Short mmCIF file of C-alpha atoms in Angstrom, two decimals:
data_model
loop_
_atom_site.label_atom_id
_atom_site.label_comp_id
_atom_site.label_asym_id
_atom_site.label_seq_id
_atom_site.Cartn_x
_atom_site.Cartn_y
_atom_site.Cartn_z
CA MET A 1 58.41 48.17 43.70
CA ARG A 2 55.60 46.26 45.40
CA ARG A 3 53.09 47.55 42.84
CA PHE A 4 55.36 46.51 40.03
CA PHE A 5 55.74 43.05 41.59
CA ARG A 6 51.99 42.65 41.92
CA SER A 7 51.50 43.60 38.28
CA THR A 8 54.17 41.19 37.13
CA ARG A 9 52.83 38.38 39.26
CA GLY A 10 49.29 39.06 38.01
CA GLU A 11 50.38 38.65 34.39
CA TRP A 12 52.01 35.34 35.18
CA LEU A 13 48.92 34.19 37.05
CA PHE A 14 46.78 35.25 34.10
CA LEU A 15 48.98 33.33 31.68
CA ALA A 16 48.94 30.28 33.95
CA ALA A 17 45.14 30.48 34.24
CA ASN A 18 44.73 30.69 30.47
CA LEU A 19 47.11 27.80 29.91
CA ALA A 20 45.19 25.82 32.51
CA LEU A 21 41.90 26.65 30.78
CA LEU A 22 43.37 25.63 27.44
CA ALA A 23 44.65 22.39 28.95
CA GLY A 24 41.20 21.73 30.39
CA PHE A 25 39.56 22.43 27.06
CA LEU A 26 42.00 20.13 25.25
CA ALA A 27 41.44 17.40 27.84
CA PHE A 28 37.67 17.77 27.53
CA SER A 29 37.91 17.73 23.73
CA LEU A 30 40.11 14.64 23.76
CA LEU A 31 37.83 12.83 26.18
CA SER A 32 34.81 13.79 24.07
CA ASP A 33 36.57 12.48 20.96
CA ARG A 34 37.37 9.24 22.76
CA ARG A 35 33.77 8.83 23.88
CA SER A 36 32.63 9.64 20.35
CA ILE A 37 34.96 6.98 18.94
CA ALA A 38 33.66 4.43 21.45
CA HIS A 39 30.02 5.31 20.78
CA GLY A 40 30.50 5.37 17.02
CA GLU A 41 32.30 2.03 17.06
CA GLU A 42 29.55 0.54 19.23
CA ASN A 43 26.98 1.65 16.64
CA ARG A 44 29.03 0.27 13.74
CA LEU A 45 29.62 -3.07 15.44
CA ALA A 46 25.94 -3.22 16.40
CA THR A 47 24.99 -2.58 12.78
CA GLN A 48 27.31 -5.27 11.45
CA THR A 49 26.09 -7.71 14.10
CA GLN A 50 22.51 -6.94 13.10
CA VAL A 51 23.40 -7.68 9.46
CA ILE A 52 24.73 -11.11 10.48
CA HIS A 53 21.71 -11.63 12.73
CA ASP A 54 19.29 -10.82 9.91
CA LEU A 55 21.20 -13.05 7.48
CA LEU A 56 21.14 -16.06 9.81
CA LEU A 57 17.54 -15.34 10.80
CA SER A 58 16.60 -15.37 7.10
CA ARG A 59 18.40 -18.70 6.59
CA PHE A 60 16.83 -20.26 9.69
CA SER A 61 13.37 -19.01 8.74
CA SER A 62 13.73 -20.54 5.26
CA ILE A 63 14.86 -23.82 6.80
CA ARG A 64 11.92 -23.82 9.22
CA ARG A 65 9.44 -23.20 6.39
CA ALA A 66 11.03 -26.01 4.38
CA HIS A 67 10.75 -28.39 7.36
CA LEU A 68 7.11 -27.45 7.97
CA ASN A 69 6.34 -27.90 4.28
CA LEU A 70 7.94 -31.34 4.23
CA GLN A 71 6.21 -32.33 7.49
CA ASN A 72 2.83 -31.39 6.04
CA GLU A 73 3.47 -33.28 2.79
CA LEU A 74 4.58 -36.40 4.68
CA HIS A 75 1.49 -36.27 6.94
CA THR A 76 -0.76 -35.76 3.90
CA ALA A 77 0.80 -38.70 2.06
CA GLN A 78 0.54 -40.84 5.18
CA ALA A 79 -3.15 -39.96 5.58
CA ARG A 80 -3.85 -40.88 1.96
CA GLY A 81 -1.84 -44.07 2.16
CA VAL A 82 0.55 -42.85 -0.55
CA ASN A 83 4.26 -43.67 -0.54
CA PRO A 84 5.97 -40.26 -0.19
CA MET A 85 9.51 -41.38 -0.93
CA PRO A 86 9.47 -40.78 -4.72
CA PHE A 87 9.01 -37.00 -4.20
CA VAL A 88 10.80 -36.58 -0.85
CA GLU A 89 14.30 -36.73 -2.31
CA ARG A 90 13.37 -34.21 -5.02
CA ARG A 91 12.00 -31.92 -2.33
CA LEU A 92 15.17 -32.21 -0.27
CA GLN A 93 17.33 -31.55 -3.32
CA GLY A 94 15.24 -28.50 -4.25
CA PHE A 95 15.29 -27.05 -0.74
CA ALA A 96 19.07 -27.50 -0.44
CA GLU A 97 19.61 -25.71 -3.74
CA VAL A 98 17.36 -22.69 -3.11
CA ILE A 99 18.24 -21.96 0.56
CA PRO A 100 21.64 -20.23 0.64
CA GLY A 101 24.11 -21.57 3.14
CA VAL A 102 22.57 -25.08 3.37
CA ARG A 103 25.01 -27.91 2.56
CA SER A 104 22.52 -30.76 2.73
CA MET A 105 19.00 -31.73 3.80
CA SER A 106 18.24 -35.27 4.88
CA LEU A 107 15.33 -37.36 6.15
CA LEU A 108 16.14 -39.87 8.91
CA ASN A 109 13.82 -42.67 9.99
CA ALA A 110 12.92 -43.47 13.58
CA SER A 111 16.15 -45.47 13.94
CA GLY A 112 18.39 -42.62 12.78
CA ALA A 113 19.15 -44.02 9.32
CA VAL A 114 19.17 -41.68 6.32
CA ILE A 115 16.36 -42.76 3.97
CA ALA A 116 16.43 -39.68 1.69
CA SER A 117 18.94 -36.86 1.22
CA SER A 118 20.04 -34.13 -1.14
CA ARG A 119 23.48 -35.81 -0.89
CA HIS A 120 23.16 -39.39 -2.22
CA GLU A 121 26.33 -40.53 -0.45
CA LEU A 122 24.59 -40.06 2.94
CA ILE A 123 21.71 -42.48 2.19
CA GLY A 124 21.98 -45.58 4.35
CA MET A 125 24.21 -43.99 7.00
CA ASN A 126 22.96 -44.04 10.58
CA PHE A 127 23.23 -40.95 12.78
CA HIS A 128 21.31 -42.20 15.78
CA ASP A 129 24.01 -41.01 18.20
CA HIS A 130 24.24 -37.46 16.82
CA SER A 131 22.76 -34.59 18.79
CA TYR A 132 20.62 -33.39 15.88
CA PHE A 133 18.79 -36.77 16.09
CA GLN A 134 18.89 -37.20 19.85
CA LEU A 135 17.35 -33.78 20.58
CA PRO A 136 14.07 -34.25 18.63
CA GLN A 137 13.97 -38.00 19.52
CA HIS A 138 13.48 -37.23 23.21
CA SER A 139 10.94 -34.45 22.67
CA ASP A 140 7.47 -34.77 21.15
CA ASP A 141 7.29 -31.07 20.16
CA LEU A 142 6.83 -30.81 16.39
CA ALA A 143 7.05 -27.00 16.37
CA THR A 144 10.56 -26.77 17.83
CA LEU A 145 13.58 -26.26 15.56
CA TYR A 146 16.51 -27.98 17.26
CA LEU A 147 19.96 -26.38 16.93
CA SER A 148 22.76 -28.89 17.34
CA PRO A 149 26.18 -28.00 18.77
CA PRO A 150 28.90 -27.66 16.06
CA TYR A 151 30.37 -30.98 14.93
CA THR A 152 32.39 -32.69 12.19
CA THR A 153 30.09 -34.35 9.65
CA ALA A 154 30.40 -37.84 8.24
CA LEU A 155 31.95 -36.28 5.11
CA GLY A 156 34.67 -34.62 7.21
CA SER A 157 33.41 -31.03 7.13
CA TRP A 158 32.71 -28.69 10.06
CA SER A 159 29.05 -27.78 10.41
CA ILE A 160 25.99 -27.19 12.56
CA SER A 161 22.51 -28.61 11.95
CA LEU A 162 18.87 -27.67 12.39
CA SER A 163 16.44 -30.56 12.86
CA SER A 164 12.70 -31.08 13.26
CA ARG A 165 10.71 -34.09 14.52
CA ILE A 166 8.13 -36.00 12.42
CA ASN A 167 5.45 -38.09 14.14
CA ASP A 168 3.37 -40.95 12.78
CA ALA A 169 -0.41 -41.19 13.09
CA ARG A 170 -0.09 -42.49 16.68
CA GLY A 171 2.09 -39.57 17.73
CA LYS A 172 5.22 -41.71 17.86
CA LEU A 173 8.56 -40.71 16.32
CA ALA A 174 8.44 -41.36 12.58
CA GLY A 175 11.65 -39.58 11.61
CA VAL A 176 13.73 -36.43 11.73
CA ILE A 177 14.41 -33.76 9.08
CA VAL A 178 17.99 -32.48 9.27
CA SER A 179 19.39 -29.37 7.52
CA THR A 180 23.15 -29.00 7.68
CA LEU A 181 24.69 -25.52 7.30
CA ASP A 182 27.76 -24.86 5.18
CA PRO A 183 30.13 -22.52 7.12
CA GLU A 184 32.27 -21.88 4.04
CA ARG A 185 29.34 -20.44 2.07
CA LEU A 186 28.25 -18.43 5.10
CA SER A 187 31.82 -17.14 5.46
CA GLN A 188 31.83 -15.91 1.87
CA GLN A 189 28.57 -14.06 2.44
CA LEU A 190 29.82 -12.51 5.69
CA GLN A 191 33.13 -11.22 4.30
CA SER A 192 31.40 -7.98 3.29
CA VAL A 193 30.58 -7.25 6.94
CA ILE A 194 34.27 -6.84 7.87
CA TYR A 195 35.27 -3.18 7.44
CA ALA A 196 38.63 -3.04 9.24
CA PRO A 197 41.78 -5.25 9.17
CA ASP A 198 41.65 -5.81 12.94
CA MET A 199 37.94 -6.72 12.97
CA TRP A 200 36.59 -10.23 13.32
CA ILE A 201 33.14 -11.75 13.52
CA ALA A 202 32.04 -14.96 15.18
CA ALA A 203 28.96 -17.16 15.54
CA THR A 204 28.68 -19.66 18.38
CA HIS A 205 26.14 -22.11 19.64
CA GLY A 206 24.19 -20.95 22.67
CA ASN A 207 26.29 -23.32 24.80
CA GLY A 208 29.41 -21.32 23.85
CA GLN A 209 30.92 -23.70 21.23
CA LEU A 210 32.55 -21.80 18.37
CA PHE A 211 30.94 -22.43 14.99
CA LEU A 212 32.28 -19.72 12.70
CA MET A 213 35.03 -17.10 13.03
CA LEU A 214 36.30 -14.61 10.42
CA PRO A 215 39.20 -14.23 10.09
CA GLU A 216 40.29 -17.35 11.87
CA LEU A 217 42.20 -16.96 15.14
CA PRO A 218 44.43 -19.61 16.74
CA VAL A 219 41.38 -21.13 18.42
CA PRO A 220 40.37 -24.74 17.64
CA ARG A 221 36.97 -25.43 16.10
CA GLY A 222 34.35 -26.19 18.70
CA HIS A 223 36.27 -24.32 21.39
CA ASN A 224 33.95 -23.18 24.16
CA LEU A 225 34.10 -19.42 24.67
CA LEU A 226 32.10 -19.38 27.90
CA GLY A 227 35.12 -19.28 30.18
CA ALA A 228 34.88 -17.60 33.56
CA GLY A 229 34.87 -13.84 33.11
CA SER A 230 34.90 -14.04 29.31
CA MET A 231 32.86 -11.57 27.29
CA PHE A 232 30.55 -14.35 26.08
CA GLN A 233 30.01 -15.55 29.67
CA ARG A 234 29.24 -12.01 30.82
CA HIS A 235 26.74 -11.64 27.98
CA ILE A 236 24.95 -14.88 28.92
CA GLU A 237 24.84 -13.91 32.60
CA SER A 238 23.36 -10.50 31.81
CA SER A 239 20.25 -12.11 30.19
CA ALA A 240 20.21 -9.15 27.75
CA THR A 241 19.56 -9.56 24.04
CA SER A 242 22.70 -7.55 23.17
CA ASN A 243 25.76 -6.15 24.97
CA TYR A 244 28.75 -3.95 24.22
CA LEU A 245 31.72 -5.36 26.16
CA SER A 246 35.49 -5.19 26.35
CA GLY A 247 37.99 -7.87 27.27
CA VAL A 248 40.49 -10.42 25.97
CA LEU A 249 39.74 -13.16 23.45
CA PRO A 250 41.05 -16.73 23.67
CA GLY A 251 44.33 -17.06 21.79
CA SER A 252 45.09 -13.35 22.05
CA ASP A 253 46.42 -11.00 24.73
CA ALA A 254 45.12 -7.84 23.05
CA GLN A 255 42.28 -5.91 24.59
CA ARG A 256 39.22 -5.79 22.32
CA VAL A 257 35.75 -4.31 22.24
CA MET A 258 32.89 -6.55 21.20
CA PHE A 259 29.19 -6.28 20.40
CA ILE A 260 27.33 -9.54 21.10
CA GLN A 261 23.75 -10.27 20.07
CA THR A 262 21.57 -13.31 20.76
CA LEU A 263 19.67 -14.89 17.86
CA ARG A 264 16.45 -16.32 19.28
CA ALA A 265 13.43 -15.20 17.29
CA PRO A 266 10.10 -16.36 18.81
CA GLU A 267 8.76 -17.39 15.41
CA LEU A 268 11.63 -19.88 14.91
CA HIS A 269 10.92 -21.89 18.10
CA LEU A 270 14.66 -22.55 18.49
CA ASP A 271 15.51 -24.80 21.42
CA PHE A 272 18.89 -23.09 21.76
CA PRO A 273 19.97 -19.60 20.66
CA MET A 274 22.99 -18.62 18.63
CA LEU A 275 25.41 -15.92 19.74
CA ILE A 276 26.67 -13.47 17.12
CA ALA A 277 29.63 -11.20 17.84
CA ALA A 278 31.66 -8.51 16.07
CA SER A 279 34.90 -7.21 17.59
CA ARG A 280 37.66 -4.62 17.12
CA ASN A 281 41.16 -4.34 18.58
CA ARG A 282 41.17 -1.45 21.10
CA GLU A 283 44.74 -0.48 20.21
CA ASP A 284 43.96 -0.17 16.50
CA LEU A 285 40.62 1.47 17.23
CA TYR A 286 42.16 4.26 19.32
CA ALA A 287 45.43 4.61 17.35
CA PRO A 288 44.27 7.83 15.56
CA TRP A 289 43.16 9.24 18.91
CA TRP A 290 46.57 8.61 20.46
CA ARG A 291 48.27 10.31 17.50
CA SER A 292 46.00 13.31 17.97
CA LEU A 293 46.79 13.33 21.69
CA TRP A 294 50.58 13.49 21.13
CA GLN A 295 50.19 16.14 18.43
CA GLN A 296 48.10 18.34 20.71
CA LEU A 297 50.52 17.84 23.60
CA LEU A 298 53.38 18.96 21.37
CA LEU A 299 51.47 22.02 20.16
CA TYR A 300 50.44 22.85 23.71
CA SER A 301 54.05 22.64 24.90
CA LEU A 302 55.20 24.93 22.09
CA LEU A 303 52.42 27.40 22.89
CA ALA A 304 53.18 27.40 26.62
CA GLY A 305 56.92 27.89 26.01
CA SER A 306 56.47 30.66 23.45
CA SER A 307 53.88 32.43 25.64
CA SER A 308 56.19 32.35 28.66
CA LEU A 309 59.13 33.66 26.63
CA GLY A 310 56.97 36.39 25.10
CA LEU A 311 55.75 37.49 28.53
CA CYS A 312 59.33 37.68 29.83
CA LEU A 313 60.36 39.88 26.90
CA THR A 314 57.27 42.06 27.27
CA GLN A 315 57.89 42.69 30.97
CA ARG A 316 61.51 43.53 30.31
CA ARG A 317 60.53 46.06 27.66
CA ARG A 318 57.91 47.50 30.01
CA ARG A 319 60.49 48.09 32.70
CA GLN A 320 62.69 50.00 30.25
CA ASN A 321 59.85 52.25 29.06
CA ARG A 322 57.99 52.75 32.32
CA GLN A 323 59.13 56.36 32.85
CA LEU A 324 58.00 57.41 29.41
CA GLN A 325 54.69 55.58 29.80
CA ARG A 326 53.90 57.34 33.07
CA ALA A 327 54.35 60.73 31.47
CA ASN A 328 52.17 59.75 28.55
CA GLU A 329 49.56 58.35 30.88
CA ARG A 330 49.22 61.69 32.68
CA ILE A 331 48.64 63.47 29.38
CA LEU A 332 46.17 60.82 28.27
CA ARG A 333 44.28 60.99 31.56
CA ASP A 334 43.74 64.70 31.10
CA LYS A 335 42.57 64.25 27.54
CA ASN A 336 40.38 61.29 28.44
CA HIS A 337 38.68 63.30 31.15
CA VAL A 338 37.78 65.97 28.61
CA LEU A 339 36.61 63.36 26.12
CA GLU A 340 34.54 61.61 28.76
CA GLU A 341 32.70 64.84 29.56
CA LEU A 342 32.08 65.43 25.85
CA ASN A 343 30.86 61.83 25.44
CA GLN A 344 28.43 62.24 28.31
CA GLN A 345 27.05 65.40 26.73
CA LEU A 346 26.73 63.68 23.35
CA GLN A 347 25.04 60.69 24.95
CA ALA A 348 22.54 62.90 26.72
CA GLN A 349 21.81 64.72 23.46
CA SER A 350 21.48 61.40 21.63
CA ASN A 351 19.02 60.08 24.23
CA ALA A 352 17.00 63.29 23.99
CA LEU A 353 16.91 63.11 20.19
CA GLN A 354 15.92 59.47 20.27
CA ALA A 355 13.10 60.21 22.71
CA MET A 356 11.94 63.07 20.48
CA ALA A 357 12.05 60.79 17.44
CA PHE A 358 9.59 58.37 19.03
CA ARG A 359 7.39 60.78 21.00
CA ASP A 360 4.58 62.99 19.82
CA GLY A 361 5.53 66.57 20.58
CA LEU A 362 2.00 67.69 21.47
CA THR A 363 0.65 64.83 23.61
CA GLY A 364 3.87 63.28 24.91
CA ILE A 365 2.79 59.74 23.97
CA ALA A 366 4.34 57.51 21.27
CA ASN A 367 4.14 58.77 17.70
CA ARG A 368 3.26 57.08 14.41
CA ARG A 369 6.87 55.99 13.78
CA ARG A 370 7.10 54.28 17.18
CA PHE A 371 3.76 52.56 16.57
CA ASP A 372 4.84 51.24 13.14
CA GLU A 373 8.00 49.70 14.61
CA ALA A 374 6.10 48.20 17.54
CA LEU A 375 3.41 46.75 15.24
CA THR A 376 6.04 45.00 13.11
CA ALA A 377 7.85 43.61 16.16
CA GLU A 378 4.72 42.44 18.01
CA TRP A 379 3.24 40.94 14.82
CA ARG A 380 6.33 38.74 14.42
CA HIS A 381 6.39 37.85 18.11
CA CYS A 382 2.72 36.87 18.23
CA ARG A 383 3.08 34.98 14.94
CA ARG A 384 6.03 33.03 16.34
CA GLU A 385 4.25 32.23 19.63
CA ALA A 386 0.73 31.81 18.08
CA LEU A 387 -0.68 34.56 20.34
CA PRO A 388 -3.57 36.95 19.54
CA LEU A 389 -2.79 40.56 18.62
CA ALA A 390 -5.42 43.30 18.91
CA ILE A 391 -5.54 46.92 17.67
CA LEU A 392 -7.83 49.72 18.84
CA MET A 393 -8.28 52.57 16.32
CA ILE A 394 -9.54 55.63 18.26
CA ASP A 395 -10.97 58.86 16.84
CA ILE A 396 -12.24 61.95 18.71
CA ASP A 397 -15.78 62.57 17.52
CA PHE A 398 -16.33 65.81 15.55
CA PHE A 399 -12.90 67.16 16.52
CA LYS A 400 -12.80 69.55 13.56
CA ARG A 401 -15.95 71.21 14.85
CA TYR A 402 -14.31 71.39 18.29
CA ASN A 403 -11.33 73.21 16.78
CA ASP A 404 -13.58 75.52 14.78
CA HIS A 405 -15.74 76.31 17.83
CA TYR A 406 -13.13 76.62 20.59
CA GLY A 407 -9.96 77.41 18.63
CA HIS A 408 -6.80 75.43 17.92
CA GLN A 409 -5.20 76.12 21.30
CA ALA A 410 -8.20 74.60 23.05
CA GLY A 411 -8.07 71.75 20.53
CA ASP A 412 -4.46 71.06 21.51
CA GLU A 413 -5.45 71.01 25.19
CA CYS A 414 -8.25 68.60 24.33
CA LEU A 415 -5.83 66.27 22.52
CA ARG A 416 -3.46 66.31 25.50
CA ALA A 417 -6.26 65.57 27.97
CA VAL A 418 -7.61 62.69 25.87
CA ALA A 419 -4.10 61.26 25.35
CA GLN A 420 -3.35 61.41 29.10
CA THR A 421 -6.65 59.67 29.89
CA LEU A 422 -6.12 56.95 27.27
CA SER A 423 -2.51 56.30 28.33
CA GLY A 424 -3.58 55.71 31.92
CA LYS A 425 -5.94 52.83 31.09
CA PRO A 426 -3.87 50.00 29.44
CA GLY A 427 -2.30 48.44 32.53
CA ARG A 428 0.27 46.14 30.90
CA ALA A 429 3.84 47.25 30.23
CA HIS A 430 3.86 45.90 26.67
CA ASP A 431 0.62 47.65 25.59
CA LEU A 432 1.31 50.75 23.45
CA LEU A 433 -0.80 53.87 22.94
CA ALA A 434 0.29 56.18 20.10
CA ARG A 435 -0.98 59.24 18.30
CA TYR A 436 -1.77 58.04 14.80
CA GLY A 437 -2.40 61.43 13.25
CA GLY A 438 -4.55 64.51 13.88
CA GLU A 439 -7.28 63.48 16.33
CA GLU A 440 -6.68 59.74 15.80
CA PHE A 441 -5.00 57.47 18.32
CA VAL A 442 -4.13 53.78 18.11
CA CYS A 443 -3.61 51.19 20.87
CA LEU A 444 -1.56 48.00 20.28
CA LEU A 445 -2.47 45.07 22.56
CA PRO A 446 -0.23 41.96 22.25
CA ASN A 447 -1.57 38.67 23.67
CA CYS A 448 -5.09 40.09 23.94
CA ASP A 449 -8.13 38.41 22.36
CA LEU A 450 -11.10 40.16 20.78
CA SER A 451 -13.21 39.95 23.95
CA GLY A 452 -10.50 41.52 26.09
CA ALA A 453 -9.85 44.20 23.48
CA ASN A 454 -13.56 45.11 23.38
CA ILE A 455 -13.68 45.39 27.17
CA LEU A 456 -10.64 47.67 27.21
CA ALA A 457 -12.06 49.75 24.33
CA GLU A 458 -15.31 50.30 26.22
CA ALA A 459 -13.30 51.31 29.32
CA LEU A 460 -11.37 53.86 27.24
CA ARG A 461 -14.55 55.23 25.69
CA GLN A 462 -16.13 55.61 29.13
CA ALA A 463 -12.99 57.22 30.60
CA VAL A 464 -12.98 59.95 27.93
CA ALA A 465 -16.70 60.53 28.38
CA ASP A 466 -16.11 60.86 32.15
CA LEU A 467 -13.76 63.79 31.49
CA GLN A 468 -16.87 65.88 30.73
CA LEU A 469 -14.94 68.10 28.30
CA ALA A 470 -17.65 70.38 26.90
CA HIS A 471 -18.29 70.11 23.14
CA ALA A 472 -21.17 72.44 22.37
CA ASP A 473 -20.92 71.96 18.62
CA SER A 474 -21.09 68.13 18.68
CA PRO A 475 -24.21 66.66 17.02
CA SER A 476 -23.97 63.44 19.07
CA ALA A 477 -23.15 64.52 22.64
CA SER A 478 -22.63 67.58 24.78
CA CYS A 479 -19.10 66.59 25.74
CA VAL A 480 -16.01 65.23 24.00
CA THR A 481 -16.46 61.53 23.09
CA ILE A 482 -14.50 58.99 21.11
CA SER A 483 -15.33 56.21 18.68
CA ILE A 484 -13.23 53.04 18.70
CA GLY A 485 -12.70 50.34 16.10
CA VAL A 486 -11.40 46.98 17.37
CA SER A 487 -9.74 44.22 15.39
CA CYS A 488 -7.91 41.08 16.54
CA CYS A 489 -6.28 38.03 14.98
CA ILE A 490 -3.59 35.41 15.52
CA PRO A 491 -0.90 36.44 13.00
CA GLU A 492 -0.12 33.96 10.25
CA ALA A 493 1.33 35.65 7.17
CA GLU A 494 4.35 37.98 7.45
CA GLU A 495 2.55 40.79 5.65
CA GLY A 496 -0.82 40.50 7.45
CA ALA A 497 -0.28 43.42 9.83
CA CYS A 498 -1.68 45.85 7.26
CA ALA A 499 -4.87 43.79 7.04
CA LEU A 500 -5.26 43.88 10.82
CA LEU A 501 -4.82 47.66 10.81
CA ALA A 502 -7.27 48.00 7.93
CA ALA A 503 -9.81 45.88 9.82
CA ALA A 504 -9.51 48.18 12.86
CA ASP A 505 -9.99 51.19 10.59
CA GLN A 506 -13.04 49.50 9.04
CA ALA A 507 -14.45 48.86 12.52
CA LEU A 508 -13.84 52.55 13.40
CA TYR A 509 -15.78 53.54 10.32
CA GLN A 510 -18.60 51.23 11.42
CA ALA A 511 -18.59 52.80 14.90
CA LYS A 512 -19.00 56.24 13.30
CA GLN A 513 -21.81 54.91 11.14
CA ASN A 514 -23.48 53.56 14.28
CA GLY A 515 -23.74 57.08 15.75
CA ARG A 516 -20.27 57.58 17.27
CA ASN A 517 -19.38 57.42 20.99
CA CYS A 518 -19.34 53.62 20.71
CA VAL A 519 -17.12 50.60 20.05
CA ALA A 520 -17.30 48.33 17.00
CA SER A 521 -15.16 45.35 16.03
CA ALA A 522 -14.22 43.67 12.78
CA LEU A 523 -12.06 40.71 11.78
CA PRO A 524 -9.20 41.05 9.26
CA GLY A 525 -10.31 40.22 5.74
CA VAL A 526 -14.04 40.18 6.66
CA THR A 527 -15.98 43.29 5.74
CA SER A 528 -19.38 42.32 7.18
CA THR A 529 -18.58 41.34 10.76
CA ALA A 530 -18.56 44.70 12.50
CA HIS A 531 -20.26 44.30 15.86
CA PRO A 532 -20.91 47.65 17.57
CA LEU A 533 -21.18 47.63 21.34
CA PRO A 534 -24.02 49.56 22.99
CA PRO A 535 -22.97 53.18 23.52
CA GLY A 536 -22.22 54.33 27.02
CA PRO A 537 -24.40 56.71 28.94
CA PRO A 538 -24.65 60.21 27.45
CA CYS A 539 -22.47 62.98 28.82
#
């Protein structure tokens, strides 16, 4: 009964653990989705804000160039003693027409009176008390572009102005150039930036006064958005160029996310920056996420309930069939024991067959099949890692004469002795020595350059010579010797392994031509670079 209780309790614990893991996965997935939504929205708002920034920067840059052009022409006319007024008004009219978003451009004299304008109805009016005149009047900097706070113009429209100072020949104030922006035209151009019904964009003066808002909220024009703790105030206090913030907007209780960017390009020489913002309603932004949350909670509840019910039914059925299962289990245990013994025998036979398939029956080292597989694998590995791969092609000198003189049984003993000696020299686990065929052996050396391969080849040649196996019928030495061809490359092409093997074979041929009992090397694809090493001492 206790065993049964433990089994039942374990199943419930397992189900609870899986449900807990699933709940954790769902929670992680939901949190990841929420972070992804927040990050994606930050990128979209940043992109839209950058579009507005670039648009206003383009307008301000055009205005600055127009002011500089007009300043230069006025100074030139003054220097020549020419009356500039006949062409000034045409210039102002032309600039106002070609610069998008500009409502009017005017030239004010040192007293603040309009002496030329693209809007004839402004000529004669005096704007001495306006900020766009006061700012350049009290500064002698001709390079600065002065950004006025938003205001209502003399023609009753809401606007913001950019002004520049003009000096006379004595450096005194001669006048002010004023360009007035048209928020309605800017609004039409910025409508394309809005991509969601709950989104709005805004542009404010650097002092916080609202200049432009799309769509309009119940906030009066000129309202200052730099209240304590407001998103605009936090952006200003951070001194950063841009910020991604959340909070509440004036005239609304809804939580919003906002990307704010400061427009203050060094080349404009603005005395005051503009603040550009794009915002989304958090509730609308995360509405799809909340729907997904409730859907997954519902599905999770259904899954948990159905799993619990299924486990109850399963345990009940198990209790009813337990007697029959125990009898069947005894029979199965007996049969499984027999099958396990048979499987072990088959596995042992399989391992033996596999070893035989890759081992040379005479010498006990790897055979040609094992070498071919290893060459393909190491070629790809060295090609992937840009490592050198070397091959030693080894041949017992005058082995046919050895067989003819001593007999095939002695020849087999000679092959075994040479193979055992060669296999004891490569010290790295991934080096492979294999019998290539007849009296030929091959050694595969991954991550080994040509110099290292030549050193190892000479060590192998010397080790075989040190065996002092008598070879009375050898024309080159009195004992058994070997000739070795060395080739090395850093694999590049998939099919280049054959060329490397052919180069080693070519080097082996060169070693035989050089008198045998020596080492020669060759590079793949180069037939004239065999470099035999000096032969070792005679046996």
